[in-house]
PDB file of C-alpha atoms in Angstrom:
ATOM      1  CA  MET A1408       3.635   3.235  35.085  1.00  0.00           C
ATOM      2  CA  THR A1409       5.679   4.833  32.272  1.00  0.00           C
ATOM      3  CA  ARG A1410       4.502   3.336  29.102  1.00  0.00           C
ATOM      4  CA  ILE A1411       6.980   1.545  27.045  1.00  0.00           C
ATOM      5  CA  ALA A1412       7.427   2.294  23.155  1.00  0.00           C
ATOM      6  CA  ILE A1413       9.868   0.235  20.722  1.00  0.00           C
ATOM      7  CA  VAL A1414      11.285   2.246  17.793  1.00  0.00           C
ATOM      8  CA  THR A1415      13.169   0.394  15.108  1.00  0.00           C
ATOM      9  CA  GLY A1416      15.813   2.402  13.214  1.00  0.00           C
ATOM     10  CA  GLY A1417      15.629   4.854  16.106  1.00  0.00           C
ATOM     11  CA  GLY A1418      19.261   5.735  16.134  1.00  0.00           C
ATOM     12  CA  ASP A1419      19.214   8.270  13.396  1.00  0.00           C
ATOM     13  CA  GLY A1420      17.106  10.284  11.001  1.00  0.00           C
ATOM     14  CA  LEU A1421      13.206  10.027  11.542  1.00  0.00           C
ATOM     15  CA  GLY A1422      13.616   7.221  13.927  1.00  0.00           C
ATOM     16  CA  ARG A1423      15.353   9.537  16.359  1.00  0.00           C
ATOM     17  CA  GLU A1424      13.041  12.413  15.758  1.00  0.00           C
ATOM     18  CA  ILE A1425      10.295  10.049  16.696  1.00  0.00           C
ATOM     19  CA  VAL A1426      12.201   8.732  19.333  1.00  0.00           C
ATOM     20  CA  ILE A1427      12.710  12.258  20.777  1.00  0.00           C
ATOM     21  CA  GLY A1428       8.834  12.999  20.428  1.00  0.00           C
ATOM     22  CA  LEU A1429       7.629   9.845  22.089  1.00  0.00           C
ATOM     23  CA  ALA A1430      10.413  10.877  25.141  1.00  0.00           C
ATOM     24  CA  GLY A1431       8.955  14.196  25.186  1.00  0.00           C
ATOM     25  CA  ALA A1432       5.270  12.757  25.827  1.00  0.00           C
ATOM     26  CA  GLY A1433       6.527  10.722  28.644  1.00  0.00           C
ATOM     27  CA  TYR A1434       7.040   7.505  26.899  1.00  0.00           C
ATOM     28  CA  GLY A1435      10.026   5.420  27.984  1.00  0.00           C
ATOM     29  CA  VAL A1436      11.853   3.820  24.625  1.00  0.00           C
ATOM     30  CA  VAL A1437      13.559   1.017  23.363  1.00  0.00           C
ATOM     31  CA  VAL A1438      15.733   2.426  20.376  1.00  0.00           C
ATOM     32  CA  ALA A1439      16.808  -0.309  18.397  1.00  0.00           C
ATOM     33  CA  ASP A1440      19.303   0.054  15.381  1.00  0.00           C
ATOM     34  CA  VAL A1441      21.875  -1.331  13.277  1.00  0.00           C
ATOM     35  CA  ASP A1442      24.451   1.125  14.306  1.00  0.00           C
ATOM     36  CA  ALA A1443      25.025   0.671  17.906  1.00  0.00           C
ATOM     37  CA  ALA A1444      26.682   4.138  18.959  1.00  0.00           C
ATOM     38  CA  ALA A1445      23.758   6.377  17.240  1.00  0.00           C
ATOM     39  CA  ALA A1446      21.117   4.041  19.460  1.00  0.00           C
ATOM     40  CA  ARG A1447      23.263   4.832  22.578  1.00  0.00           C
ATOM     41  CA  ASP A1448      23.631   8.541  21.836  1.00  0.00           C
ATOM     42  CA  CYS A1449      19.454   8.538  21.141  1.00  0.00           C
ATOM     43  CA  ALA A1450      18.932   6.318  24.384  1.00  0.00           C
ATOM     44  CA  ASP A1451      20.963   8.722  26.625  1.00  0.00           C
ATOM     45  CA  ARG A1452      18.878  11.773  25.300  1.00  0.00           C
ATOM     46  CA  VAL A1453      15.751   9.857  26.364  1.00  0.00           C
ATOM     47  CA  ALA A1454      17.316   9.265  29.717  1.00  0.00           C
ATOM     48  CA  ALA A1455      18.104  12.693  30.274  1.00  0.00           C
ATOM     49  CA  VAL A1456      14.527  13.921  30.389  1.00  0.00           C
ATOM     50  CA  GLY A1457      13.849  11.161  33.046  1.00  0.00           C
ATOM     51  CA  VAL A1458      12.076   8.405  31.386  1.00  0.00           C
ATOM     52  CA  PRO A1459      13.339   5.084  31.042  1.00  0.00           C
ATOM     53  CA  ALA A1460      15.576   3.883  27.783  1.00  0.00           C
ATOM     54  CA  ARG A1461      17.247   1.314  26.473  1.00  0.00           C
ATOM     55  CA  ALA A1462      19.631   0.873  23.441  1.00  0.00           C
ATOM     56  CA  LEU A1463      20.033  -2.162  21.439  1.00  0.00           C
ATOM     57  CA  ARG A1464      21.909  -2.931  18.505  1.00  0.00           C
ATOM     58  CA  ALA A1465      19.624  -4.722  16.376  1.00  0.00           C
ATOM     59  CA  ASP A1466      19.025  -5.841  12.721  1.00  0.00           C
ATOM     60  CA  VAL A1467      15.081  -6.246  12.340  1.00  0.00           C
ATOM     61  CA  ARG A1468      15.994  -8.627   9.168  1.00  0.00           C
ATOM     62  CA  GLU A1469      17.264 -11.270  11.827  1.00  0.00           C
ATOM     63  CA  PRO A1470      14.635 -13.153  13.879  1.00  0.00           C
ATOM     64  CA  ALA A1471      16.975 -13.291  16.684  1.00  0.00           C
ATOM     65  CA  ASP A1472      17.075  -9.661  17.093  1.00  0.00           C
ATOM     66  CA  LEU A1473      13.374  -9.233  17.206  1.00  0.00           C
ATOM     67  CA  HIS A1474      12.947 -11.672  20.147  1.00  0.00           C
ATOM     68  CA  ARG A1475      15.784  -9.458  21.965  1.00  0.00           C
ATOM     69  CA  ILE A1476      13.802  -6.100  21.136  1.00  0.00           C
ATOM     70  CA  VAL A1477      10.693  -7.370  22.472  1.00  0.00           C
ATOM     71  CA  ALA A1478      12.501  -8.672  25.653  1.00  0.00           C
ATOM     72  CA  ALA A1479      14.036  -5.154  26.281  1.00  0.00           C
ATOM     73  CA  ALA A1480      10.710  -3.685  26.376  1.00  0.00           C
ATOM     74  CA  ARG A1481       9.202  -6.275  28.403  1.00  0.00           C
ATOM     75  CA  GLU A1482      12.177  -5.914  31.098  1.00  0.00           C
ATOM     76  CA  LEU A1483      11.028  -2.207  31.213  1.00  0.00           C
ATOM     77  CA  GLY A1484       7.570  -2.852  31.558  1.00  0.00           C
ATOM     78  CA  GLY A1485       6.246  -2.790  28.167  1.00  0.00           C
ATOM     79  CA  PRO A1486       5.539  -2.907  24.959  1.00  0.00           C
ATOM     80  CA  HIS A1487       2.716  -0.531  25.014  1.00  0.00           C
ATOM     81  CA  VAL A1488       3.675   0.995  21.418  1.00  0.00           C
ATOM     82  CA  LEU A1489       5.561  -0.267  18.271  1.00  0.00           C
ATOM     83  CA  VAL A1490       6.815   2.321  15.636  1.00  0.00           C
ATOM     84  CA  ASN A1491       8.201   0.238  12.611  1.00  0.00           C
ATOM     85  CA  ASN A1492      10.654   3.061  11.196  1.00  0.00           C
ATOM     86  CA  ALA A1493      13.594   0.871  10.091  1.00  0.00           C
ATOM     87  CA  GLY A1494      13.392   0.826   6.271  1.00  0.00           C
ATOM     88  CA  GLY A1495      15.351   1.925   3.441  1.00  0.00           C
ATOM     89  CA  TRP A1496      16.173   0.982  -0.458  1.00  0.00           C
ATOM     90  CA  THR A1497      18.655  -1.623  -1.547  1.00  0.00           C
ATOM     91  CA  PRO A1498      22.280  -0.346  -1.459  1.00  0.00           C
ATOM     92  CA  TYR A1499      23.758   0.303  -5.056  1.00  0.00           C
ATOM     93  CA  GLN A1500      21.958  -1.237  -7.673  1.00  0.00           C
ATOM     94  CA  GLN A1501      17.736  -1.928  -7.538  1.00  0.00           C
ATOM     95  CA  TYR A1502      15.633  -4.662  -9.047  1.00  0.00           C
ATOM     96  CA  PRO A1503      16.196  -5.761 -11.795  1.00  0.00           C
ATOM     97  CA  GLN A1504      20.034  -4.868 -11.748  1.00  0.00           C
ATOM     98  CA  ALA A1505      20.328  -5.957  -8.049  1.00  0.00           C
ATOM     99  CA  ASP A1506      20.691  -9.619  -7.249  1.00  0.00           C
ATOM    100  CA  ALA A1507      17.782 -11.820  -5.732  1.00  0.00           C
ATOM    101  CA  ASP A1508      19.636 -11.733  -2.197  1.00  0.00           C
ATOM    102  CA  ALA A1509      20.042  -8.139  -2.297  1.00  0.00           C
ATOM    103  CA  TRP A1510      16.136  -7.079  -3.363  1.00  0.00           C
ATOM    104  CA  THR A1511      14.819  -9.815  -1.147  1.00  0.00           C
ATOM    105  CA  ALA A1512      16.479  -8.369   1.944  1.00  0.00           C
ATOM    106  CA  THR A1513      14.972  -4.956   1.194  1.00  0.00           C
ATOM    107  CA  ILE A1514      11.440  -6.472   1.017  1.00  0.00           C
ATOM    108  CA  THR A1515      12.423  -8.260   4.615  1.00  0.00           C
ATOM    109  CA  LEU A1516      13.471  -5.137   6.086  1.00  0.00           C
ATOM    110  CA  ASN A1517      10.393  -3.013   4.930  1.00  0.00           C
ATOM    111  CA  LEU A1518       7.983  -5.590   5.187  1.00  0.00           C
ATOM    112  CA  ILE A1519       8.703  -8.558   6.600  1.00  0.00           C
ATOM    113  CA  ALA A1520      10.251  -7.405   9.326  1.00  0.00           C
ATOM    114  CA  PRO A1521       7.534  -4.965  10.784  1.00  0.00           C
ATOM    115  CA  MET A1522       5.129  -7.759  10.192  1.00  0.00           C
ATOM    116  CA  MET A1523       7.124 -10.314  12.361  1.00  0.00           C
ATOM    117  CA  LEU A1524       8.042  -7.873  15.027  1.00  0.00           C
ATOM    118  CA  GLY A1525       4.283  -6.764  14.957  1.00  0.00           C
ATOM    119  CA  GLN A1526       3.360 -10.362  15.539  1.00  0.00           C
ATOM    120  CA  LEU A1527       5.891 -11.005  18.490  1.00  0.00           C
ATOM    121  CA  VAL A1528       4.409  -7.667  20.536  1.00  0.00           C
ATOM    122  CA  LEU A1529       0.789  -8.541  19.951  1.00  0.00           C
ATOM    123  CA  GLU A1530       0.155 -11.074  22.982  1.00  0.00           C
ATOM    124  CA  PRO A1531       2.468  -8.819  25.537  1.00  0.00           C
ATOM    125  CA  MET A1532       0.465  -5.733  24.337  1.00  0.00           C
ATOM    126  CA  ARG A1533      -3.078  -7.911  24.985  1.00  0.00           C
ATOM    127  CA  GLU A1534      -1.580  -8.706  28.692  1.00  0.00           C
ATOM    128  CA  LEU A1535      -0.933  -4.959  29.055  1.00  0.00           C
ATOM    129  CA  GLY A1536      -4.279  -4.315  28.040  1.00  0.00           C
ATOM    130  CA  GLY A1537      -3.895  -3.161  24.660  1.00  0.00           C
ATOM    131  CA  GLY A1538      -1.519  -1.118  22.478  1.00  0.00           C
ATOM    132  CA  ALA A1539      -1.048   0.627  19.064  1.00  0.00           C
ATOM    133  CA  ILE A1540       1.353  -0.034  16.384  1.00  0.00           C
ATOM    134  CA  VAL A1541       2.522   2.725  13.638  1.00  0.00           C
ATOM    135  CA  ASN A1542       4.210   1.596  10.589  1.00  0.00           C
ATOM    136  CA  ILE A1543       5.977   4.143   8.558  1.00  0.00           C
ATOM    137  CA  ALA A1544       5.522   3.507   5.062  1.00  0.00           C
ATOM    138  CA  SER A1545       6.249   5.745   2.087  1.00  0.00           C
ATOM    139  CA  SER A1546       4.946   8.067  -0.873  1.00  0.00           C
ATOM    140  CA  GLY A1547       6.619   5.391  -2.900  1.00  0.00           C
ATOM    141  CA  GLY A1548       4.081   2.758  -2.071  1.00  0.00           C
ATOM    142  CA  LEU A1549       1.118   4.885  -3.232  1.00  0.00           C
ATOM    143  CA  GLY A1550      -0.113   5.238  -6.785  1.00  0.00           C
ATOM    144  CA  ALA A1551       0.547   3.500  -9.803  1.00  0.00           C
ATOM    145  CA  ALA A1552       3.524   5.742 -11.348  1.00  0.00           C
ATOM    146  CA  PRO A1553       6.957   4.175 -11.770  1.00  0.00           C
ATOM    147  CA  TYR A1554       9.610   4.100  -9.060  1.00  0.00           C
ATOM    148  CA  GLY A1555      13.513   3.837  -8.853  1.00  0.00           C
ATOM    149  CA  SER A1556      13.290   1.099  -6.607  1.00  0.00           C
ATOM    150  CA  PRO A1557      10.551  -1.577  -7.554  1.00  0.00           C
ATOM    151  CA  GLU A1558      11.228  -3.760  -4.610  1.00  0.00           C
ATOM    152  CA  TYR A1559      10.952  -1.173  -2.047  1.00  0.00           C
ATOM    153  CA  GLY A1560       7.740   0.780  -3.657  1.00  0.00           C
ATOM    154  CA  ALA A1561       6.279  -2.967  -3.539  1.00  0.00           C
ATOM    155  CA  ALA A1562       7.358  -3.583   0.283  1.00  0.00           C
ATOM    156  CA  LYS A1563       5.725  -0.058   1.045  1.00  0.00           C
ATOM    157  CA  ALA A1564       2.564  -0.770  -0.759  1.00  0.00           C
ATOM    158  CA  GLY A1565       2.302  -4.076   1.186  1.00  0.00           C
ATOM    159  CA  LEU A1566       2.836  -2.480   4.499  1.00  0.00           C
ATOM    160  CA  ILE A1567       0.041  -0.082   3.486  1.00  0.00           C
ATOM    161  CA  ARG A1568      -2.090  -2.599   2.852  1.00  0.00           C
ATOM    162  CA  PHE A1569      -1.045  -5.120   5.682  1.00  0.00           C
ATOM    163  CA  THR A1570      -1.986  -2.075   7.870  1.00  0.00           C
ATOM    164  CA  SER A1571      -5.481  -1.650   6.582  1.00  0.00           C
ATOM    165  CA  SER A1572      -5.889  -5.606   6.746  1.00  0.00           C
ATOM    166  CA  ALA A1573      -4.890  -5.775  10.331  1.00  0.00           C
ATOM    167  CA  ALA A1574      -7.500  -3.412  11.596  1.00  0.00           C
ATOM    168  CA  GLY A1575      -9.370  -6.398  13.221  1.00  0.00           C
ATOM    169  CA  LEU A1576      -6.487  -6.920  15.694  1.00  0.00           C
ATOM    170  CA  ALA A1577      -8.052  -3.977  17.563  1.00  0.00           C
ATOM    171  CA  GLN A1578     -10.995  -6.501  18.551  1.00  0.00           C
ATOM    172  CA  THR A1579      -8.815  -9.677  18.618  1.00  0.00           C
ATOM    173  CA  HIS A1580      -5.828  -8.283  20.487  1.00  0.00           C
ATOM    174  CA  ARG A1581      -6.481  -4.911  21.813  1.00  0.00           C
ATOM    175  CA  THR A1582      -3.883  -3.709  19.274  1.00  0.00           C
ATOM    176  CA  ARG A1583      -4.835  -0.867  16.787  1.00  0.00           C
ATOM    177  CA  VAL A1584      -2.346  -1.122  13.818  1.00  0.00           C
ATOM    178  CA  MET A1585      -1.808   2.079  11.734  1.00  0.00           C
ATOM    179  CA  CYS A1586       0.392   3.431   9.250  1.00  0.00           C
ATOM    180  CA  VAL A1587       1.851   6.974   7.986  1.00  0.00           C
ATOM    181  CA  ALA A1588       2.689   7.027   4.433  1.00  0.00           C
ATOM    182  CA  PRO A1589       5.027  10.554   3.781  1.00  0.00           C
ATOM    183  CA  ASP A1590       6.157  11.908   0.932  1.00  0.00           C
ATOM    184  CA  TRP A1591       9.771  13.249   1.049  1.00  0.00           C
ATOM    185  CA  ILE A1592      10.719  14.054   4.624  1.00  0.00           C
ATOM    186  CA  GLY A1593      12.895  17.560   5.334  1.00  0.00           C
ATOM    187  CA  LEU A1594      15.909  15.566   7.108  1.00  0.00           C
ATOM    188  CA  PRO A1595      19.569  16.194   5.938  1.00  0.00           C
ATOM    189  CA  ARG A1596      19.938  13.798   3.439  1.00  0.00           C
ATOM    190  CA  ALA A1597      16.291  14.877   1.428  1.00  0.00           C
ATOM    191  CA  GLN A1598      17.593  18.062   2.018  1.00  0.00           C
ATOM    192  CA  GLU A1599      20.710  17.554   0.234  1.00  0.00           C
ATOM    193  CA  GLN A1600      19.111  15.708  -2.815  1.00  0.00           C
ATOM    194  CA  TRP A1601      16.384  18.513  -2.982  1.00  0.00           C
ATOM    195  CA  ARG A1602      18.768  21.269  -3.213  1.00  0.00           C
ATOM    196  CA  ARG A1603      19.233  19.805  -7.168  1.00  0.00           C
ATOM    197  CA  LEU A1604      15.810  20.107  -8.079  1.00  0.00           C
ATOM    198  CA  ALA A1605      13.883  23.073  -9.681  1.00  0.00           C
ATOM    199  CA  VAL A1606      12.802  25.302  -6.759  1.00  0.00           C
ATOM    200  CA  LYS A1607       9.239  24.840  -8.089  1.00  0.00           C
ATOM    201  CA  GLU A1608       9.607  20.979  -7.366  1.00  0.00           C
ATOM    202  CA  ARG A1609      10.594  21.573  -3.626  1.00  0.00           C
ATOM    203  CA  ALA A1610       7.970  20.702  -1.242  1.00  0.00           C
ATOM    204  CA  LEU A1611       9.725  18.754   2.123  1.00  0.00           C
ATOM    205  CA  ILE A1612       7.838  17.781   4.985  1.00  0.00           C
ATOM    206  CA  PRO A1613       8.974  18.798   8.256  1.00  0.00           C
ATOM    207  CA  PRO A1614      10.054  15.847  10.445  1.00  0.00           C
ATOM    208  CA  ALA A1615       8.004  17.631  13.560  1.00  0.00           C
ATOM    209  CA  ASP A1616       5.177  17.023  11.654  1.00  0.00           C
ATOM    210  CA  VAL A1617       5.685  13.448  10.800  1.00  0.00           C
ATOM    211  CA  VAL A1618       6.437  13.060  14.457  1.00  0.00           C
ATOM    212  CA  ALA A1619       3.112  14.598  15.572  1.00  0.00           C
ATOM    213  CA  THR A1620       1.034  12.615  13.437  1.00  0.00           C
ATOM    214  CA  VAL A1621       2.740   9.402  14.916  1.00  0.00           C
ATOM    215  CA  LEU A1622       1.834  10.690  18.327  1.00  0.00           C
ATOM    216  CA  ASN A1623      -1.803  11.267  17.545  1.00  0.00           C
ATOM    217  CA  LEU A1624      -2.015   7.739  15.568  1.00  0.00           C
ATOM    218  CA  ILE A1625      -0.815   6.363  19.102  1.00  0.00           C
ATOM    219  CA  ALA A1626      -3.024   8.707  21.258  1.00  0.00           C
ATOM    220  CA  ASP A1627      -6.292   7.995  19.479  1.00  0.00           C
ATOM    221  CA  GLY A1628      -6.131   6.691  16.016  1.00  0.00           C
ATOM    222  CA  THR A1629      -8.498   4.247  14.088  1.00  0.00           C
ATOM    223  CA  ALA A1630      -7.451   0.927  13.596  1.00  0.00           C
ATOM    224  CA  GLY A1631      -6.279   0.285  10.193  1.00  0.00           C
ATOM    225  CA  ALA A1632      -5.844   4.049   9.367  1.00  0.00           C
ATOM    226  CA  VAL A1633      -3.425   4.808   6.714  1.00  0.00           C
ATOM    227  CA  VAL A1634      -2.199   8.786   6.874  1.00  0.00           C
ATOM    228  CA  GLU A1635      -0.933  10.134   3.402  1.00  0.00           C
ATOM    229  CA  MET A1636       1.355  12.784   3.866  1.00  0.00           C
ATOM    230  CA  TRP A1637       2.315  14.866   0.936  1.00  0.00           C
ATOM    231  CA  GLY A1638       5.064  17.678   0.230  1.00  0.00           C
ATOM    232  CA  GLY A1639       2.810  18.821  -2.775  1.00  0.00           C
ATOM    233  CA  PRO A1640       0.268  17.449  -4.993  1.00  0.00           C
ATOM    234  CA  PRO A1641      -0.010  13.802  -5.039  1.00  0.00           C
ATOM    235  CA  PRO A1642       1.479  12.251  -8.338  1.00  0.00           C
ATOM    236  CA  LYS A1643      -1.365  11.281 -10.841  1.00  0.00           C
ATOM    237  CA  SER A1644      -1.344   7.752 -11.390  1.00  0.00           C
ATOM    238  CA  SER A1645      -1.693   5.975 -14.876  1.00  0.00           C
ATOM    239  CA  VAL A1646      -5.365   5.573 -14.094  1.00  0.00           C
ATOM    240  CA  ASP A1647      -5.993   8.866 -13.010  1.00  0.00           C
ATOM    241  CA  ALA A1648      -4.472  10.489 -16.156  1.00  0.00           C
ATOM    242  CA  GLU A1649      -6.551   8.758 -18.684  1.00  0.00           C
TER     243      GLU A1649
END
């Protein structure tokens, strides 16, 4: 039986790379994304390699859509794997200029939604003999340096700590919860921004390296593991600098 993975934000960017990597490893994939066309195009690529695929237009901030994602995975015989990849900064202004609805939506996207979807897959995964959840965090959630989007940094820090706190689910639900916290990834948007920086500051992480880390965690990662991925030396925190 083909093992089934869910990837949120799977239609484009890093999510798309993860979907393709999972398909190459033999996983069927539910590609969930707010962009229906991108999800469909990505799912078509998965189906082309001969594994099950399902495209789903879904906003992970909406509880009803989370239930639809899990239902789609169950219809395919899963879920065995969940990759909580969907995330992003607050559009336009950040905290404190952004209004409360805007910045709380960012926290929901980056922290609450992964927790809720993780909760929904626990029982199906246990029924199937166990599973793996990989949360995609960010270097913005590490350390104590100032950050351009405080709400995003706080949410990603929360996702990292949630992951380590949930290590016990390996015993209670036979599901390992793990996390990858990458620095800037060499995707088109990051490459465009990186061109504006001095050459000595350029240090993008190849997307393939992030995909490989995700696949390695799914295969044999330790429950509660948080893998930091730096494109250069980690920034010093205010504590380190003293």
